[in-house]
Amino acid sequence: MSFSFDVKTRLDGHGRTGSITTPHGTIDTPAFIVVGTKATVKAVLPETVSELGAQAVLANAYHLYLQPGSDIVEEAGGLGQFMNWQGPTFTDSGGFQVMSLGSGFKKVLAMDTVGLASDDVIAEGKTRMAHVDDDGVTFTSHLNGDKHRFTPEISMQIQHRLGADVMFAFDELTTLMNTRPYQERSVERTHQWAIRCLAEHQRLTLERADKPYQALFGVIQGAQYEDLRRQASRGLAALEVDGRSFDGFGLGGALEKQNLGTIVGWMSDELPEDKPRHLLGISEPDDLFAAVAAGADTFDCVNPSRVARNAAIYTADGRYNVNTASSRRAFSPLEEGCDCYTCTHYTRAYLHHLFKAKEILSSTLATIHNERFTVRLVDDIRSAMATGDFEAFRDDFLGRFYARANRV
C-alpha cells in the first residue's frame, strides 16, 4: 500500500520518534505539518515552504470542495501536483467546519472551559452556518450562501479526488461548552460516521486501484472527559470494515489547554503502538512539548502563519510584535542566529516599515520566519528525543521562551 509507520526511539511513557512512509515521501516524526488551507500557505510559495524545512502540508477538504472544486484538483493530478508541492500531503475531512461554521468560533482547539455549558453555544455576533444530524451536516457556504450537504461518504469522495497521502474520517468537532450528554451523543455519532468512512474508503480504494494509496485516519473526540476519550479511542482502534482498519488516528476535538498532555495520554493509552497519531490544530511551544511526551507524532496548525500576518514574531526568547516602536530602528534580524531566509536577508526595521506601510511582503517575510521557527523547534525536539536529552531541552527552551515572552 506504500504507507507505513515505524517507531525508532522511545521516551519513558508514550513519546517516540519514527517515520511515516507515504507514496510521496517519508516524514520523520515528530513533525510539524504546515497548513495550506486552500492549497497554499498564505503569502508563501510552495517552494519556499519546502526550503524552510517543512516535510508535508495539510489542506482543507471543505474549502477546496467549494473552490475550485475537488474535481478540478483531481484533473490537475491531485493536491500536490495542483499546488506544485512534491512531498507528502494531508487533507482534513470538513469536520473542523462543523464547529467553526456551526458555533462561529475561530481556529482555536486548545481552549479553556469558560462560560455556561450549552448545546446551542455560538460565538457572539455569529450566525450558525452548519447544522448536524445523525446522517451528516448541512453547511451554508460562507462564499455565496449556497447549501451543501456533507456525509461521511461525500467527505471520502471529495478527499479521494483531492488525492492526499493522508485523509481524515468525517467527524463532529464539538466545543468544551457542549454538555456532557451532547458529548456522549457526538462520540457515538462520530463512531458511526467512522464505520461509514471506512466502508466508503474501501470501495473507493478498490475502484481507484490505479491511484497511489491514500491512508485514512480515524478521528477521536470526547472533549475533556477521560471515559469518553478512552471509549472513542478503543472503538476506533478496534474498528474493521471489510478487512480494512484505520491507518492512523487523528487526536481531535477541543482540548483543555492546561490538560492537553493528559488528554493526549489517555488516547495514546488505548491506541496501537504501530500506527501514527496526528494531533489536530496545535502549535504553541508548550503544547508541542506536552503532546510529544504524551505520544503525538505529527501536528498541524494555522497559528504560525496567521499571527505572522498580524506582525507577531516567534523567537526563542518569546513572541513580540515587530510593528511596535522598538523595531523602527532595529537593524538586526527578527531573531539573532535564526537561519531562515527572512533573518538572513532582512532586518526588524524593514519589516516594521512593511507592516506600517501595509505592504504584502510583510506577511510573506514574517510567515517564512514563524513557519521556520515552528518546523525547526519540532525538528530539535525530535533530535533531543533521539539522543535522550528531551527533558533537559524542554525545560531549557520553555524556561527561556516564557520567561521573556512579549518583552518587546
C-alpha angles and dihedrals in degrees: 000000000000090000122106144142126218126188115220111174133005138211122213101281122011104327116115145158120228147135134260115209117207134170089261101045146301126293117208109216143260087045137163111229110211115228119236098172099184097029090283137080099231114261095355132097116239087236089057091050088057093047092053089059105261112155098195142001132221125215132190117252094200095053094044090048089056095042129049090349129248090252091061092049089051092050088052090058099266136299098303094048092044094055097032093246113147100191136070120309135204130198126194120221106241089262092118090060089057085072103029095048095030098053100014098236121145127242097296117126100161098075141164122235097246123153135021120315110257138165091207096051115154133168117259113272094010132119121219109254100172126058120191129209132164093269098048146292133298112212130196108216114243087209102059110348095256118149119243129184121216121189127166089262094050092048090053092048092051094047093047089054090049087055102213120167091233125035132179129226116248110265142168112249111205132188127243088249094065112106124256093252090053092049089053092052091045093053090052092046091050090050092052090048089050090057090052092046092053092049093049091043090054092050094048093044090056092042092050098041090142090065126082112269115267117209119223123213122199115226121229120213132174103124113219097339116110096202092050093047092050092044092050092046094050092046095052094041091056096041117117128168121187090341095310126113131178117289092214142337138258114217096215144169136063111309132201100246094217090053099038096117092046093051093047088049092055090056094044089053090063102037127088116262094225097062128073125248122214119197108212121223106359130125113136111119097243091048092051094053093045093048095047092051089050094053110271114145104187136017140190133194139158092217101097092056096035095055090042090063087057093053096257112144127197119218136163086257095055137275125307139171114249093201094070123105094258090069096050094094099019101126093184135093122281085253126013111241095014113142097205122122092250096052094045093051110026142043136230088246091058093049089046087056093047093052093046090049090047091234117169091228089070091071093046096052096041092048092051090055097045094046091048090049092054096042091048092048092055090044089053091048089053092050092048091050091051093052096042094249099111099116094046092047092047094050093046095046098045093042090056097039098051099033091066102025116145091008093142 
